[in-house]
Coordinates of C-alpha atoms in Angstrom, one line a residue:
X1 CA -13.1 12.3 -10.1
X2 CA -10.2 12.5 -13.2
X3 CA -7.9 14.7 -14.1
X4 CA -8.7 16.2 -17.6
X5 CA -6.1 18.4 -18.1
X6 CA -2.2 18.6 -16.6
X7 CA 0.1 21.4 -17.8
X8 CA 3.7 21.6 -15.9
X9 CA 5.9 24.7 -16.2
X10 CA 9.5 24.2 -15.3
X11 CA 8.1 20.9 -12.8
X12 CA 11.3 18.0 -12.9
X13 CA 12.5 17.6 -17.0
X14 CA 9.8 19.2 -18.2
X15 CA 10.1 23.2 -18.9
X16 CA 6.6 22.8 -20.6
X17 CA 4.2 20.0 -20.8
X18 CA 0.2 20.3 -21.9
X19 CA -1.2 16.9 -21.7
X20 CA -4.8 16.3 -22.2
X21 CA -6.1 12.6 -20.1
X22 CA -9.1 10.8 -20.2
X23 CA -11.3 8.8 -17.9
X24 CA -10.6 5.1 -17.7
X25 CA -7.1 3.3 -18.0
X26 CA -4.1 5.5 -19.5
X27 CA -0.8 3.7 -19.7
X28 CA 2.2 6.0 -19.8
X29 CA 4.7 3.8 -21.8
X30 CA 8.7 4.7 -22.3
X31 CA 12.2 3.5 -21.6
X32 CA 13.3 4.5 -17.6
X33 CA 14.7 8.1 -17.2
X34 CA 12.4 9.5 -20.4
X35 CA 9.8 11.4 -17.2
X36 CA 7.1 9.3 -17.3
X37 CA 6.9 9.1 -13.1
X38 CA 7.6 13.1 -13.4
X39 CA 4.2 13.9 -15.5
X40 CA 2.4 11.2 -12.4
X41 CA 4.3 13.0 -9.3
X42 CA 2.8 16.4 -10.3
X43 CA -0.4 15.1 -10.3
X44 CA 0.5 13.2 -6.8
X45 CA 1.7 16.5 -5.9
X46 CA -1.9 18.8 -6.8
X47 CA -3.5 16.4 -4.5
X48 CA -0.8 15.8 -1.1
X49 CA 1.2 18.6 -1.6
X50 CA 4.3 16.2 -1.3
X51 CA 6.5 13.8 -3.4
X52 CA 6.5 10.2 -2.7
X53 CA 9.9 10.4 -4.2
X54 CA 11.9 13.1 -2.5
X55 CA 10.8 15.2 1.0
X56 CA 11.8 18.1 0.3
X57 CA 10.3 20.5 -2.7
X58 CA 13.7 21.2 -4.4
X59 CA 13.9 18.8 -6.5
X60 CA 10.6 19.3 -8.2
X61 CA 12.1 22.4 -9.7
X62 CA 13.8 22.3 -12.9
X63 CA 17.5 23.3 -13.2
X64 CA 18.0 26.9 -13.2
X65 CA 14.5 27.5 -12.6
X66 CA 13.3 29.5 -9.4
X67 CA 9.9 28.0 -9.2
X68 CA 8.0 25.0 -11.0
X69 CA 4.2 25.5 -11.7
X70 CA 1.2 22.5 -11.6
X71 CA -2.1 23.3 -13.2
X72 CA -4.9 20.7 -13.2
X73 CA -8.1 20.9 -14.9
X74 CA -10.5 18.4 -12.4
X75 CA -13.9 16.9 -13.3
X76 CA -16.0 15.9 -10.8
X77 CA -19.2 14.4 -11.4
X78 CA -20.6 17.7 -13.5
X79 CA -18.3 20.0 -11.8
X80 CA -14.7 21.6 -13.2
X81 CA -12.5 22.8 -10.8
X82 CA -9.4 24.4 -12.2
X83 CA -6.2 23.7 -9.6
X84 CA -3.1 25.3 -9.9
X85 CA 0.2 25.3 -7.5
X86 CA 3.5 27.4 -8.1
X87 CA 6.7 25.4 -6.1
X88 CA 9.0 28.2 -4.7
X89 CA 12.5 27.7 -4.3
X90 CA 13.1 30.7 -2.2
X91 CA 9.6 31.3 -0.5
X92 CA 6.6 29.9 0.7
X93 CA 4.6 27.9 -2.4
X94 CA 1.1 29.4 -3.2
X95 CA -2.0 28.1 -5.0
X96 CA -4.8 29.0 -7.3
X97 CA -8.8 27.9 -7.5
X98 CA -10.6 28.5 -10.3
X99 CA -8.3 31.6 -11.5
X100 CA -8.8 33.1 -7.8
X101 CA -6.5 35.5 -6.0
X102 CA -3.4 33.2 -4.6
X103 CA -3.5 31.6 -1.3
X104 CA -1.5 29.2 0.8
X105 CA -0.9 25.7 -1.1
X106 CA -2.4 24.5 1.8
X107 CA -6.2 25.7 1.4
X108 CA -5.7 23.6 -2.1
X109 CA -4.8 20.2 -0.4
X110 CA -7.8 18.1 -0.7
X111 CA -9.3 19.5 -3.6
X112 CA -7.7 16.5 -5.9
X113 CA -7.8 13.2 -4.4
X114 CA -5.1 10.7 -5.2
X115 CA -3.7 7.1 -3.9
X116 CA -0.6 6.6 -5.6
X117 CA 1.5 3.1 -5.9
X118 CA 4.8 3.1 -6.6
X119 CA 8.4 0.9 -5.4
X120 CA 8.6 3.4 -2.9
X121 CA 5.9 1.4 -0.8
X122 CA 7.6 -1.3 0.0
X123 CA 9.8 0.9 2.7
X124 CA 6.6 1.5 4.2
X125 CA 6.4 -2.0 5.5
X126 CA 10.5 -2.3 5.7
X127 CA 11.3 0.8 6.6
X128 CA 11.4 3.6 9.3
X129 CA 8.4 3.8 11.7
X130 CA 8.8 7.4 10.4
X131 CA 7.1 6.4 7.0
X132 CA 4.3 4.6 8.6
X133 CA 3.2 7.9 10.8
X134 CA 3.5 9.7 7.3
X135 CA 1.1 7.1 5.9
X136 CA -1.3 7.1 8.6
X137 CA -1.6 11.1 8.5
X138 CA -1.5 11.5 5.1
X139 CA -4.6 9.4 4.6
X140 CA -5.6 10.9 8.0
X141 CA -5.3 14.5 5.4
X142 CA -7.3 13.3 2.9
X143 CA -10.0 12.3 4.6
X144 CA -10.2 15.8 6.3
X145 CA -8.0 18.1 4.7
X146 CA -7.9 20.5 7.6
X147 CA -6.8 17.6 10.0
X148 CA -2.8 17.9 8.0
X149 CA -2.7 20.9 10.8
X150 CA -3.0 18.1 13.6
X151 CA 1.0 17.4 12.5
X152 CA 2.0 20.4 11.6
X153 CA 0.8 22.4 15.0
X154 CA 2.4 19.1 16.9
X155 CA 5.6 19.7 15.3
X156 CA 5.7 22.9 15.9
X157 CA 5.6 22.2 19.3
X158 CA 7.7 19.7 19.7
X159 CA 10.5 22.2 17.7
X160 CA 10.5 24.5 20.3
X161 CA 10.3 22.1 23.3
X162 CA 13.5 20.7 21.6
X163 CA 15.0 24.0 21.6
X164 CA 14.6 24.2 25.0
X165 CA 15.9 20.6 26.3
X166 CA 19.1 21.3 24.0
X167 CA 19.3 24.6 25.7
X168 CA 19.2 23.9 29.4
X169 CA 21.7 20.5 28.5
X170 CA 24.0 22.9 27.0
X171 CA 24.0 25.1 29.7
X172 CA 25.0 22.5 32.4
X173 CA 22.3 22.7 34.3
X174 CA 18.4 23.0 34.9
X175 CA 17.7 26.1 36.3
X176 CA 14.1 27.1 38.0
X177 CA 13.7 29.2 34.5
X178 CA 14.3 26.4 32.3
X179 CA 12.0 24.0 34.8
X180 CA 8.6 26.7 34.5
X181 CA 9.3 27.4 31.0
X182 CA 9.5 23.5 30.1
X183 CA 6.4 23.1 32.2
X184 CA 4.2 25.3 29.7
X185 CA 5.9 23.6 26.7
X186 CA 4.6 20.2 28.6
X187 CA 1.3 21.2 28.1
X188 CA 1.3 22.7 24.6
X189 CA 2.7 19.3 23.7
X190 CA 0.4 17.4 25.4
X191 CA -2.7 18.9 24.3
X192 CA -1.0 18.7 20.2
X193 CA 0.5 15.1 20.6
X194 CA -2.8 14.0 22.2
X195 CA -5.1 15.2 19.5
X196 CA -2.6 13.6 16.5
X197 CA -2.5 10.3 18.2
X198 CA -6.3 10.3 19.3
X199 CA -6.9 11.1 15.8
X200 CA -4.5 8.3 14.2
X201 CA -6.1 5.8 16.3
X202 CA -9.5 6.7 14.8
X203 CA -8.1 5.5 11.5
X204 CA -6.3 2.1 12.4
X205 CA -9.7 1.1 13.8
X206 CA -11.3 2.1 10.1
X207 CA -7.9 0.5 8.4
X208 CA -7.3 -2.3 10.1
X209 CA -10.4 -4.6 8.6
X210 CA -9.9 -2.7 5.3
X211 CA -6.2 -4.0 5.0
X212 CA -7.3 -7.4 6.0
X213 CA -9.5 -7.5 3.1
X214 CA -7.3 -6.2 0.8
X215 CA -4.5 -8.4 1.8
X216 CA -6.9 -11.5 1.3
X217 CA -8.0 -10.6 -2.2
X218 CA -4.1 -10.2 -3.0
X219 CA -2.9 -13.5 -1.5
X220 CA -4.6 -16.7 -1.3
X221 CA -5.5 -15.8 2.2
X222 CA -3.6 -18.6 4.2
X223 CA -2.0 -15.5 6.5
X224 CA -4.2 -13.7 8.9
X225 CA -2.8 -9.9 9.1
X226 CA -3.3 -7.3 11.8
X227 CA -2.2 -3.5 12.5
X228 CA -1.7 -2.1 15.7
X229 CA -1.1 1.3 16.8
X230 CA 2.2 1.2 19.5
X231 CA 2.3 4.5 21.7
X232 CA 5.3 5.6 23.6
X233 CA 3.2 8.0 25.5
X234 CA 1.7 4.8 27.2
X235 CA 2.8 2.5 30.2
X236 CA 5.0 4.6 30.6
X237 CA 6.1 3.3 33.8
X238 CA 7.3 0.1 32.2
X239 CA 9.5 1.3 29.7
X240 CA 13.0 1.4 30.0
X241 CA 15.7 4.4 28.6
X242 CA 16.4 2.0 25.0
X243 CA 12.6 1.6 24.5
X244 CA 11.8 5.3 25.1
X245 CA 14.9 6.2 22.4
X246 CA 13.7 4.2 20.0
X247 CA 10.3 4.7 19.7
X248 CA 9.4 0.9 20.1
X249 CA 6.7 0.0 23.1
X250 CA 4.7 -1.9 21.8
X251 CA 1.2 -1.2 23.6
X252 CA -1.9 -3.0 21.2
X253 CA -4.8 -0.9 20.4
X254 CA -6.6 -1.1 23.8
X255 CA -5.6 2.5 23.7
X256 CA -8.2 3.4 21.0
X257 CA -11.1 3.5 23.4
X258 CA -9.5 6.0 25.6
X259 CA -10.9 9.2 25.9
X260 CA -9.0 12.1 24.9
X261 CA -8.3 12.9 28.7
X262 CA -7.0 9.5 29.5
X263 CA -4.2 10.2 27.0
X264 CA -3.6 13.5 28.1
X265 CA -3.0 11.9 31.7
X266 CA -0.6 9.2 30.2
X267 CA 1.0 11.5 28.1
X268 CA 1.8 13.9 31.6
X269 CA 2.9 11.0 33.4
X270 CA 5.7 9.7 30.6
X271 CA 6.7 13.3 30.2
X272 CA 7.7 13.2 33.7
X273 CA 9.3 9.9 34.2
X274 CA 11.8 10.8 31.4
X275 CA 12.4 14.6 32.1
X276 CA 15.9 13.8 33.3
X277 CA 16.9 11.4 30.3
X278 CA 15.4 14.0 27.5
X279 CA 17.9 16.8 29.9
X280 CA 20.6 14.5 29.5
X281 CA 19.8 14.2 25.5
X282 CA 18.4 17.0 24.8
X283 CA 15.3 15.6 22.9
X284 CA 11.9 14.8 23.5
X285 CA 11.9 10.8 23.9
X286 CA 8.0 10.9 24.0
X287 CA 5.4 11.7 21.8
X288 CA 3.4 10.3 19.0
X289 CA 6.9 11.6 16.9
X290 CA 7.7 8.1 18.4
X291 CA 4.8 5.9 17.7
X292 CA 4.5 3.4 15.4
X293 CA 2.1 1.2 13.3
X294 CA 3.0 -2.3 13.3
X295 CA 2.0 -4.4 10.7
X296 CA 1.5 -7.9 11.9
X297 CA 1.8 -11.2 9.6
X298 CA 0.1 -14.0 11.7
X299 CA 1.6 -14.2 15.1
X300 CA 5.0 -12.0 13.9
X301 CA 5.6 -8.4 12.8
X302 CA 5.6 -8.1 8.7
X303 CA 9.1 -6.3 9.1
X304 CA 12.1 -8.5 9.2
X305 CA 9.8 -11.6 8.8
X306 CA 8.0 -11.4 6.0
X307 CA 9.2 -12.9 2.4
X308 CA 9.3 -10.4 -0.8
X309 CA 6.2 -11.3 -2.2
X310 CA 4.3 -11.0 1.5
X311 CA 6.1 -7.5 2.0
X312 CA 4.7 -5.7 -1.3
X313 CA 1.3 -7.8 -0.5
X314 CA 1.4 -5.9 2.7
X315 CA 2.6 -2.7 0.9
X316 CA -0.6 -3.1 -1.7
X317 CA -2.7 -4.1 0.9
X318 CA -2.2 -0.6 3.0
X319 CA -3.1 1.6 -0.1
X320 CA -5.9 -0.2 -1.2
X321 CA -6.9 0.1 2.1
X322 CA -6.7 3.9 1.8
X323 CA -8.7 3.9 -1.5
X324 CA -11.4 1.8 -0.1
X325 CA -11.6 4.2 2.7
X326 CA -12.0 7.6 1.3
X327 CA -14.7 5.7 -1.1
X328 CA -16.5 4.7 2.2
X329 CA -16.4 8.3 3.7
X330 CA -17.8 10.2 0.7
X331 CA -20.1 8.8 -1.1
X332 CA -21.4 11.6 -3.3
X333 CA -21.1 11.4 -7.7
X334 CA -17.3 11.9 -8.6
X335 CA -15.5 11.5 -5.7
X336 CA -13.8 8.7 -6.3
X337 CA -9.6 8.9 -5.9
X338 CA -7.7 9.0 -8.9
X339 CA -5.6 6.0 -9.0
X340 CA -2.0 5.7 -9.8
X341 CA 0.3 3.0 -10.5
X342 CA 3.5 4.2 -11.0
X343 CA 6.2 1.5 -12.3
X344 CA 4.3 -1.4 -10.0
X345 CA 3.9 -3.7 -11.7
X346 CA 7.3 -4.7 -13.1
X347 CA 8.0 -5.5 -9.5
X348 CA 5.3 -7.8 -9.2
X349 CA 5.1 -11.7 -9.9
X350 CA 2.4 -12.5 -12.3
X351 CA -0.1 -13.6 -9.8
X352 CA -0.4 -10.4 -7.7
X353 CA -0.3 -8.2 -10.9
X354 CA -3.5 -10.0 -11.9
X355 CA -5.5 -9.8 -8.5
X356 CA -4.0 -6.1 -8.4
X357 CA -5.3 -4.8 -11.6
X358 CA -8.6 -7.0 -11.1
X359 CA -9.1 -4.4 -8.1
X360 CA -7.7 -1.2 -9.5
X361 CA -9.5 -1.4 -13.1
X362 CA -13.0 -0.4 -11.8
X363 CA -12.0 3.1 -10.5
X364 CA -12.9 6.0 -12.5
X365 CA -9.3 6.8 -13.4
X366 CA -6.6 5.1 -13.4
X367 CA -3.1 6.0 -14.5
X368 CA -0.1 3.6 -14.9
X369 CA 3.4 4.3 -15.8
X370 CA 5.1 1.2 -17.6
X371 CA 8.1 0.4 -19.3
X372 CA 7.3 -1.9 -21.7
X373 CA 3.7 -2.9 -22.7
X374 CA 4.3 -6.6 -21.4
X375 CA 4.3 -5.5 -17.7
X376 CA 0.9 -4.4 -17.6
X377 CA -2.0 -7.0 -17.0
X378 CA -4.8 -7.4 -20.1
X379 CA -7.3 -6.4 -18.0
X380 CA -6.1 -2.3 -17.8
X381 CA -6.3 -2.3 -21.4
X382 CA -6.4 1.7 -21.9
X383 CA -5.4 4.6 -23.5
X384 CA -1.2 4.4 -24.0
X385 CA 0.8 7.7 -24.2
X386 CA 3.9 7.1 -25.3
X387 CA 6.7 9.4 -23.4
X388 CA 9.6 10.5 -25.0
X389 CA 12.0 12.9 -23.8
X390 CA 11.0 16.3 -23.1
X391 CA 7.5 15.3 -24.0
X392 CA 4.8 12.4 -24.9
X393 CA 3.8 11.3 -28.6
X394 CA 0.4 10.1 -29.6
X395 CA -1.9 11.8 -27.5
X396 CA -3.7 15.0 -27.5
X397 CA -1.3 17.3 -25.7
X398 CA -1.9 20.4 -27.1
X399 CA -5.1 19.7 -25.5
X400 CA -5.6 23.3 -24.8
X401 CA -7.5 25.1 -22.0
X402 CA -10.8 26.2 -22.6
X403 CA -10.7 29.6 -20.9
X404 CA -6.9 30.2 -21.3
X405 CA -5.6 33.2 -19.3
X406 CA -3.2 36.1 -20.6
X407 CA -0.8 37.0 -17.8
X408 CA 1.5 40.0 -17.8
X409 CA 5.3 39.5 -17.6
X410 CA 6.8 38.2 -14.4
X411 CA 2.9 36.8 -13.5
X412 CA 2.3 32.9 -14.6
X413 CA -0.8 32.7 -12.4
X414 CA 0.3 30.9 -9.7

């Protein structure tokens, strides 16, 4: 799979950009602040849906623009798929297939596959648990597009439960009304939370020896590395108030072969045990919301022991990991992920830029953002597109579509 084609309409610095790409290694070269990670985050953003530089959507839209528009042109194996998604800054974002009628964005997600680099990684192993949960079901998404409504129906949930737990604390007491009602939201949250953490243990088991692998080829290999999923839905009984806050039981992946209905049970159990702390806070202290993926370095976590170098190993090792996985679960002509490197490898020691780009170099696309020619390894010798700003100089970006469509005022086709 490779994107042919990009055009962006009021997306970030760019009120208008037609960009034409090739198979193979292209290097986006220019000086920091000039847009090169802008033209890479739409094309991030076709596939996920999402920035890996800001949460919100905001920001993706230019200044004094109401909207920002992404349009793709996809090749896989003999098959173009034109992709378009208009970014609302007052309502709900819509997308188009092949010049259809609009629908949600969502029924695009999918379509493009991506797995995107960039320094933002590294607070994946540093950082939040919170950005490890959006890893795993963000890879959980691409593999089965329709599974992104396994979060989305949990938080949903979990909104309203929270709604409920702020209400009865701020009425001063827990009255039989507030005790029935919370009762019903027990199971709705149940039944969500145990499908999103049944499904996200599915995918550390397929991770975990994927990582290892990756870590290996990146490092000499002296370090043995591990993941394992950590549910606060589980032994309950043994966790105390802090550990239930904070998210952090750390319970090894002898939960993965439990059946959906042993989770619901434990799930029950913990909900109960800490009914009267979450009415004393107000918040739901249990629930995959508070899970966790540790990443494990020999015999100690990876965060808070592990040296630069071993962190972004870690870091490279968990998207590779999610490249080599959505190879393994389709198979057929052209599916292969579009690979980008955004701005990696001027954080990287000579050593792992080699063993990266030794990995990377055989996909079927890969794009790189760089600034400066000497940061990127000889052996993703490519295309260069040289970004200026506003636009891009020496390549063909007046590229222009085949079929192009007319659209009446007040109507960009999104």
């Amino acid at each position: 799979m490779y994107v042919e084609h990009l055009s962006l309409t009021g997306f970030r610095s760019y009120p208008q950009l037609d960009l034409a790409i090739e198979p193979g290694v292209t290097v986006f070269v220019g000086p920091n602040g000039v847009g090169k990670t802008n033209i890479v985050e739409a094309i991030g953003y076709l596939a996920t849906l999402s920035s890996h530089r800001v949460s919100t959507d905001r920001p993706l839209i230019g200044f004094a623009e109401e909207r920002a528009i992404v349009r793709g042109r996809l090749v896989r194996g003999s098959r173009r798929t034109s992709l378009e998604v208009e970014i609302n800054a007052e309502s709900a974002n819509r997308a188009r297939i092949n010049r259809a009628n609009p629908v949600r964005a969502r029924d695009a997600a999918g379509i493009l596959r991506t797995v995107l680099f960039a320094p933002e990684d590294l607070s994946l192993v540093k950082g939040d648990p919170s950005l490890r949960r959006r890893y795993l079901d963000e890879v959980m998404a691409s593999l089965v597009p329709h599974q992104s409504a396994l979060r989305a129906d949990y938080e949903r949930v979990l909104k309203q439960r929270n709604a409920l737990l702020k209400s009865a604390r701020s009425a001063g007491r827990f009255s039989t009304a507030h005790e029935s009602t919370l009762d019903v939201w027990d199971q709705h949250l149940v039944g969500a939370g145990v499908r999103l953490v049944s499904a996200r243990l599915r995918l550390v088991e397929q991770l975990r020896p994927l990582v290892v692998s990756a870590y290996h080829h990146l490092t000499d290999g002296s370090k043995p590395v591990d993941l394992a999923y950590s549910s606060s839905i589980s032994s309950s009984s043994a966790l105390s108030y802090d550990d239930a806050v904070a998210g952090t039981t750390h319970v090894e992946n002898g939960l993965a072969g439990l059946q959906e209905s042993d989770l619901a049970a434990m799930f029950s159990a913990a909900l109960l045990l800490h009914r009267r702390k979450e009415l004393e806070r107000g918040v739901s202290l249990v629930g995959p919301h508070r899970d966790e993926l540790t990443l494990m370095l020999g015999s100690v976590p990876v965060k808070g022991y592990a040296s630069h170098g071993e962190t972004w190993s870690m870091a490279l090792a968990l998207r590779l990991a999610s490249y080599h996985l959505l190879l393994e679960e389709d198979q057929t002509p052209g599916s292969e992920p579009v690979l980008i490197l955004d701005d990696v490898f001027a954080e990287l020691d000579v050593e792992r830029r080699t063993r990266l780009a030794s990995v990377v170099a055989r996909a079927e696309q890969v794009l790189v953002t760089a600034a400066v020619t000497e940061d990127i390894p000889a052996s993703l010798v490519g295309r260069q597109i040289r970004v200026v700003a506003g636009g891009v100089e020496q390549s063909r970006a007046t590229d222009p579509d085949p079929d192009p469509v007319r659209y009446p005022p007040g109507d960009t086709g999104a």
